[in-house]
Amino acid sequence: MPELPEVETVRRGLVPALEGRRLTSARAYRPDLRLPLPERFAERLEGREVQRLRRRSKYILADLDGDETWIIHLGMSGRLLLTPSADAPAERGPHDHVVVETEAARVVYNDARRFGLMDLCRTDALETHRLLARIGPEPLSNGFSAAYLADRLRGRATPIKAALLDQTIVAGLGNIYVAEALWRARLRPTRLAGALSRGSIERLAPAIRQVLEDAIEAGGSSLKDYRQADGELGYFQHSFRVYDREGAPCPREGCRGRVRRIVQSGRSSFYCAACQR
DNA sequence: ACGAGAACCTGTTTGC
DNA sequence: TGCAAACAGGTTCTCG
């Protein structure tokens, strides 16, 4: 799916179209995505003004007037596509599941695999929402540091790859950015989280922060499904050092290694066997 | 309690 | 070329 940088890019793309605008219409074309939509979902969106578009981890949060927040997760293949009303087609495309309109624009939620989800929650109760309550600190916030990470990894017998995918430890990482952060920190994805030295963690925490900042700067990574809200492609995929580069030479200065692909708990991991230890 | 693996669903790519 | 298997950016549940 879209990981943190892609979700942030989508959010930024939607801000001008949605913040301070009223939803003149809302339609849901099926009762469920990964989870059932809440009661009277479309009716509760219609007529509301979007006061603020925020992001928490991989969730987009739209605060509405009337004290409810619209929670959106894009899953693996979800997209939020923005079209000016004048250009909006009359026909609904395949896998267009939710459509909202403002005076000036249409936003379509399209999701072939339906691993995404939407919900509505009282804004003052968001922190206790079951999907959000257990999520760890934002990696770009002050709450995330080497000291924090060391504390959370202590005693964990799981590979660092799996620990970084665990959203309760740190928010927003997925398969791509874990691979890229571990390459930057010169750590093998198979290393056991609890056995990492303090020095390793001191490299890892800033590597996570930096790869996410770089990716946001580039507008995220466009692979198969992901697009920015305006349909533009992000270009961080051209900056991948190891992700999806099996067999390629390691791009690190002076390293003669090649990128390897292994499978960890059912998912591909990519790393350089020479410089990542 | 913890970790690995399966499951959810559809589309695309790869391999025989 | 055609078909089947493998694989895909996430999360959650089950099982050992």
Short mmCIF file of C-alpha atoms (C1' of nucleotides) in Angstrom, two decimals:
data_model
loop_
_atom_site.label_atom_id
_atom_site.label_comp_id
_atom_site.label_asym_id
_atom_site.label_seq_id
_atom_site.Cartn_x
_atom_site.Cartn_y
_atom_site.Cartn_z
CA MET A 1 0.00 0.00 0.00
CA PRO A 2 0.75 3.45 0.20
CA GLU A 3 3.05 3.83 3.17
CA LEU A 4 3.48 7.01 5.20
CA PRO A 5 5.07 9.12 2.41
CA GLU A 6 2.40 8.17 -0.11
CA VAL A 7 -0.42 8.85 2.34
CA GLU A 8 1.13 12.20 3.24
CA THR A 9 1.43 13.09 -0.44
CA VAL A 10 -2.20 12.22 -1.05
CA ARG A 11 -3.24 14.29 1.98
CA ARG A 12 -1.32 17.32 0.74
CA GLY A 13 -2.84 16.93 -2.69
CA LEU A 14 -6.36 16.93 -1.26
CA VAL A 15 -5.98 19.85 1.16
CA PRO A 16 -6.76 22.63 -1.36
CA ALA A 17 -9.81 20.76 -2.65
CA LEU A 18 -11.25 19.72 0.69
CA GLU A 19 -10.15 21.91 3.60
CA GLY A 20 -12.78 24.52 4.33
CA ARG A 21 -15.12 23.00 1.72
CA ARG A 22 -18.52 21.47 2.18
CA LEU A 23 -19.33 17.99 0.89
CA THR A 24 -22.33 18.66 -1.32
CA SER A 25 -22.86 14.97 -1.93
CA ALA A 26 -21.52 11.63 -0.75
CA ARG A 27 -22.21 8.13 -2.06
CA ALA A 28 -21.03 4.68 -1.01
CA TYR A 29 -21.57 2.02 -3.65
CA ARG A 30 -21.06 -0.96 -1.40
CA PRO A 31 -21.64 -1.53 2.31
CA ASP A 32 -18.11 -2.61 3.10
CA LEU A 33 -14.43 -2.31 2.26
CA ARG A 34 -12.11 -4.38 4.44
CA LEU A 35 -14.55 -3.64 7.25
CA PRO A 36 -18.22 -2.70 7.09
CA LEU A 37 -18.82 1.01 6.60
CA PRO A 38 -20.45 2.65 9.64
CA GLU A 39 -24.19 3.15 9.96
CA ARG A 40 -25.62 5.74 7.57
CA PHE A 41 -22.11 6.46 6.32
CA ALA A 42 -22.87 8.59 3.25
CA GLU A 43 -25.64 10.52 5.01
CA ARG A 44 -23.24 11.47 7.78
CA LEU A 45 -20.74 12.88 5.27
CA GLU A 46 -23.20 14.76 3.13
CA GLY A 47 -23.53 18.44 3.95
CA ARG A 48 -20.53 18.45 6.31
CA GLU A 49 -17.66 20.87 5.96
CA VAL A 50 -14.15 19.46 6.06
CA GLN A 51 -12.39 21.62 8.61
CA ARG A 52 -9.00 19.96 8.54
CA LEU A 53 -7.27 17.11 6.72
CA ARG A 54 -4.73 15.38 8.94
CA ARG A 55 -2.63 12.24 8.78
CA ARG A 56 -1.88 9.76 11.54
CA SER A 57 0.38 6.90 10.48
CA LYS A 58 -1.14 5.60 7.22
CA TYR A 59 -4.58 7.00 8.04
CA ILE A 60 -6.02 10.16 6.54
CA LEU A 61 -8.29 11.94 9.03
CA ALA A 62 -10.83 14.47 7.84
CA ASP A 63 -12.27 16.50 10.70
CA LEU A 64 -15.82 17.49 9.85
CA ASP A 65 -18.07 20.09 11.39
CA GLY A 66 -20.51 18.37 13.71
CA ASP A 67 -17.68 16.81 15.72
CA GLU A 68 -17.08 13.72 13.63
CA THR A 69 -13.88 12.65 11.91
CA TRP A 70 -13.83 10.67 8.69
CA ILE A 71 -11.14 7.98 8.92
CA ILE A 72 -9.64 6.67 5.69
CA HIS A 73 -7.05 3.93 5.16
CA LEU A 74 -5.92 3.07 1.63
CA GLY A 75 -4.94 -0.55 2.28
CA MET A 76 -2.75 -1.93 -0.50
CA SER A 77 -4.43 -0.59 -3.59
CA GLY A 78 -6.63 2.28 -2.43
CA ARG A 79 -6.48 5.62 -4.23
CA LEU A 80 -8.16 8.94 -3.61
CA LEU A 81 -8.44 10.63 -6.98
CA LEU A 82 -9.33 14.26 -7.36
CA THR A 83 -11.04 15.64 -10.45
CA PRO A 84 -12.37 19.16 -11.03
CA SER A 85 -16.16 18.97 -11.35
CA ALA A 86 -15.99 20.22 -14.91
CA ASP A 87 -13.86 17.22 -15.95
CA ALA A 88 -15.63 14.60 -13.85
CA PRO A 89 -16.96 11.72 -15.97
CA ALA A 90 -20.60 10.70 -15.70
CA GLU A 91 -19.72 7.02 -15.42
CA ARG A 92 -18.43 5.31 -12.33
CA GLY A 93 -15.29 3.25 -12.99
CA PRO A 94 -14.62 -0.28 -11.81
CA HIS A 95 -13.75 -0.39 -8.10
CA ASP A 96 -14.91 3.18 -7.48
CA HIS A 97 -16.46 2.54 -4.07
CA VAL A 98 -16.99 5.95 -2.48
CA VAL A 99 -17.52 9.29 -4.20
CA VAL A 100 -17.78 12.72 -2.55
CA GLU A 101 -18.26 16.08 -4.22
CA THR A 102 -17.70 19.67 -3.26
CA GLU A 103 -18.85 22.71 -5.25
CA ALA A 104 -15.72 22.51 -7.36
CA ALA A 105 -14.36 18.98 -7.30
CA ARG A 106 -15.02 15.27 -7.05
CA VAL A 107 -12.98 12.87 -4.92
CA VAL A 108 -13.26 9.18 -5.77
CA TYR A 109 -12.09 6.36 -3.53
CA ASN A 110 -11.03 3.51 -5.80
CA ASP A 111 -9.70 0.25 -4.37
CA ALA A 112 -9.47 -2.94 -6.40
CA ARG A 113 -8.42 -5.21 -3.54
CA ARG A 114 -10.60 -3.57 -0.89
CA PHE A 115 -8.00 -3.84 1.85
CA GLY A 116 -8.69 -0.21 2.64
CA LEU A 117 -11.31 0.98 5.08
CA MET A 118 -13.34 3.97 6.17
CA ASP A 119 -15.00 4.84 9.43
CA LEU A 120 -16.53 7.77 11.27
CA CYS A 121 -15.65 8.58 14.84
CA ARG A 122 -16.35 11.40 17.25
CA THR A 123 -13.36 13.71 16.93
CA ASP A 124 -12.87 13.90 20.69
CA ALA A 125 -12.73 10.09 20.90
CA LEU A 126 -10.25 9.49 18.08
CA GLU A 127 -7.38 8.55 20.38
CA THR A 128 -9.37 5.66 21.72
CA HIS A 129 -10.60 4.45 18.33
CA ARG A 130 -9.63 0.79 18.07
CA LEU A 131 -7.72 1.30 14.83
CA LEU A 132 -5.71 4.24 16.13
CA ALA A 133 -5.30 3.64 19.84
CA ARG A 134 -2.33 1.29 19.72
CA ILE A 135 -0.29 2.98 16.98
CA GLY A 136 3.24 4.02 17.93
CA PRO A 137 4.81 7.47 17.57
CA GLU A 138 5.04 9.31 14.28
CA PRO A 139 8.59 8.74 13.01
CA LEU A 140 8.89 12.40 11.97
CA SER A 141 7.87 13.67 15.40
CA ASN A 142 9.94 14.34 18.49
CA GLY A 143 8.37 11.32 20.12
CA PHE A 144 10.49 9.09 17.94
CA SER A 145 14.17 8.77 18.78
CA ALA A 146 16.96 6.22 19.12
CA ALA A 147 16.31 6.08 22.85
CA TYR A 148 12.64 5.31 22.30
CA LEU A 149 13.40 2.71 19.65
CA ALA A 150 16.01 1.01 21.84
CA ASP A 151 13.47 0.80 24.61
CA ARG A 152 10.82 -0.78 22.38
CA LEU A 153 13.20 -3.26 20.73
CA ARG A 154 14.67 -4.49 23.98
CA GLY A 155 13.91 -8.16 24.57
CA ARG A 156 12.27 -8.70 21.18
CA ALA A 157 13.26 -12.00 19.57
CA THR A 158 11.78 -11.05 16.20
CA PRO A 159 13.79 -9.93 13.15
CA ILE A 160 14.22 -6.15 12.94
CA LYS A 161 12.29 -6.23 9.65
CA ALA A 162 9.18 -7.53 11.44
CA ALA A 163 9.64 -5.15 14.38
CA LEU A 164 9.70 -2.12 12.07
CA LEU A 165 6.55 -3.29 10.31
CA ASP A 166 4.84 -3.47 13.71
CA GLN A 167 2.76 -0.29 13.77
CA THR A 168 2.64 -0.26 17.57
CA ILE A 169 6.42 0.30 17.66
CA VAL A 170 6.62 3.02 15.01
CA ALA A 171 3.88 4.38 12.78
CA GLY A 172 3.75 4.40 9.03
CA LEU A 173 6.49 2.09 7.78
CA GLY A 174 5.74 -0.65 5.27
CA ASN A 175 7.70 -3.10 3.19
CA ILE A 176 9.43 -0.56 0.97
CA TYR A 177 10.62 1.93 3.55
CA VAL A 178 11.71 -0.73 6.03
CA ALA A 179 13.99 -2.17 3.34
CA GLU A 180 15.32 1.25 2.43
CA ALA A 181 15.86 2.34 6.05
CA LEU A 182 17.72 -0.87 6.90
CA TRP A 183 19.99 -0.38 3.88
CA ARG A 184 20.75 3.17 4.99
CA ALA A 185 21.53 1.91 8.49
CA ARG A 186 23.63 -0.99 7.09
CA LEU A 187 21.58 -3.53 9.00
CA ARG A 188 20.41 -6.90 7.75
CA PRO A 189 16.64 -7.39 7.97
CA THR A 190 17.19 -10.75 9.68
CA ARG A 191 19.03 -9.30 12.68
CA LEU A 192 17.12 -9.90 15.87
CA ALA A 193 15.59 -6.68 17.12
CA GLY A 194 16.51 -7.21 20.75
CA ALA A 195 20.15 -7.96 19.92
CA LEU A 196 20.94 -4.72 18.08
CA SER A 197 23.69 -2.61 19.62
CA ARG A 198 22.97 0.90 20.76
CA GLY A 199 25.19 2.11 17.92
CA SER A 200 23.08 0.26 15.36
CA ILE A 201 19.90 1.77 16.73
CA GLU A 202 21.55 5.20 16.70
CA ARG A 203 21.99 4.72 12.94
CA LEU A 204 18.58 3.18 12.39
CA ALA A 205 16.36 5.84 13.95
CA PRO A 206 17.71 8.70 11.80
CA ALA A 207 17.75 6.44 8.73
CA ILE A 208 14.02 5.86 9.16
CA ARG A 209 13.36 9.53 9.58
CA GLN A 210 15.49 10.48 6.60
CA VAL A 211 14.15 7.97 4.11
CA LEU A 212 10.60 9.08 4.89
CA GLU A 213 11.49 12.76 4.54
CA ASP A 214 13.25 12.11 1.24
CA ALA A 215 10.28 10.12 -0.06
CA ILE A 216 7.75 12.79 0.92
CA GLU A 217 9.95 15.34 -0.82
CA ALA A 218 9.77 13.23 -3.99
CA GLY A 219 5.99 12.86 -3.81
CA GLY A 220 6.09 9.22 -2.69
CA SER A 221 6.73 6.12 -4.77
CA SER A 222 4.55 5.25 -7.73
CA LEU A 223 4.46 1.52 -8.35
CA LYS A 224 1.41 -0.22 -9.71
CA ASP A 225 -1.49 1.50 -8.03
CA TYR A 226 -0.37 4.53 -6.18
CA ARG A 227 -0.84 7.97 -7.64
CA GLN A 228 -0.96 11.39 -6.08
CA ALA A 229 -4.43 12.78 -5.68
CA ASP A 230 -4.14 14.76 -8.91
CA GLY A 231 -3.08 11.64 -10.82
CA GLU A 232 0.58 12.68 -10.91
CA LEU A 233 3.19 10.03 -10.30
CA GLY A 234 5.59 10.28 -7.39
CA TYR A 235 9.18 9.61 -8.29
CA PHE A 236 10.85 8.18 -5.17
CA GLN A 237 10.84 4.72 -6.81
CA HIS A 238 13.81 5.95 -8.82
CA SER A 239 15.63 6.42 -5.52
CA PHE A 240 15.16 2.87 -4.26
CA ARG A 241 18.53 1.46 -3.22
CA VAL A 242 17.43 -2.13 -2.64
CA TYR A 243 13.64 -2.47 -2.79
CA ASP A 244 12.65 -4.58 -5.82
CA ARG A 245 16.25 -4.55 -7.08
CA GLU A 246 17.21 -8.20 -6.66
CA GLY A 247 20.49 -8.94 -8.41
CA ALA A 248 21.43 -5.29 -8.92
CA PRO A 249 24.79 -4.03 -7.67
CA CYS A 250 24.64 -2.37 -4.25
CA PRO A 251 24.67 1.38 -4.85
CA ARG A 252 26.78 2.14 -1.79
CA GLU A 253 30.04 3.87 -2.54
CA GLY A 254 32.82 1.28 -2.61
CA CYS A 255 30.54 -1.72 -1.93
CA ARG A 256 30.89 -4.63 -4.37
CA GLY A 257 27.85 -6.53 -3.13
CA ARG A 258 24.62 -7.36 -4.93
CA VAL A 259 21.05 -6.98 -3.75
CA ARG A 260 19.48 -10.18 -2.47
CA ARG A 261 15.85 -11.06 -2.02
CA ILE A 262 14.68 -13.28 0.81
CA VAL A 263 11.23 -14.01 2.23
CA GLN A 264 10.48 -13.15 5.85
CA SER A 265 7.08 -14.00 7.29
CA GLY A 266 5.70 -14.29 3.80
CA ARG A 267 6.99 -11.00 2.42
CA SER A 268 9.99 -10.05 0.30
CA SER A 269 12.98 -8.43 1.95
CA PHE A 270 15.76 -6.86 -0.09
CA TYR A 271 19.24 -6.16 1.23
CA CYS A 272 22.91 -6.10 0.33
CA ALA A 273 24.67 -9.13 1.79
CA ALA A 274 28.01 -7.35 1.70
CA CYS A 275 27.41 -4.08 3.53
CA GLN A 276 24.31 -4.84 5.59
CA ARG A 277 25.29 -6.79 8.68
"C1'" DA B 1 2.91 -13.59 25.57
"C1'" DC B 2 5.05 -13.89 21.28
"C1'" DG B 3 6.03 -14.87 16.57
"C1'" DA B 4 5.10 -17.14 12.09
"C1'" DG B 5 1.81 -17.98 8.70
"C1'" DA B 6 -2.67 -17.69 6.67
"C1'" DA B 7 -6.44 -15.02 5.31
"C1'" DC B 8 -8.82 -11.14 3.24
"C1'" DC B 9 -9.43 -9.66 -2.64
"C1'" DT B 10 -8.22 -8.48 -7.33
"C1'" DG B 11 -4.95 -7.50 -10.88
"C1'" DT B 12 -0.53 -8.11 -13.05
"C1'" DT B 13 3.69 -10.46 -13.94
"C1'" DT B 14 6.33 -14.63 -14.45
"C1'" DG B 15 7.30 -19.25 -15.79
"C1'" DC B 16 6.38 -23.54 -17.98
"C1'" DT C 1 0.14 -18.36 -27.10
"C1'" DG C 2 -2.19 -20.02 -22.98
"C1'" DC C 3 -2.71 -21.16 -18.54
"C1'" DA C 4 -1.41 -21.43 -13.74
"C1'" DA C 5 1.31 -19.92 -10.16
"C1'" DA C 6 3.49 -16.31 -7.84
"C1'" DC C 7 3.44 -11.87 -6.32
"C1'" DA C 8 1.84 -7.04 -4.86
"C1'" DG C 9 2.70 -0.96 -1.02
"C1'" DG C 10 -1.46 -3.75 4.77
"C1'" DT C 11 -3.63 -5.52 8.66
"C1'" DT C 12 -5.67 -8.93 11.57
"C1'" DC C 13 -6.72 -13.46 13.09
"C1'" DT C 14 -5.35 -18.20 14.30
"C1'" DC C 15 -2.29 -21.54 15.70
"C1'" DG C 16 1.71 -23.47 17.93
#
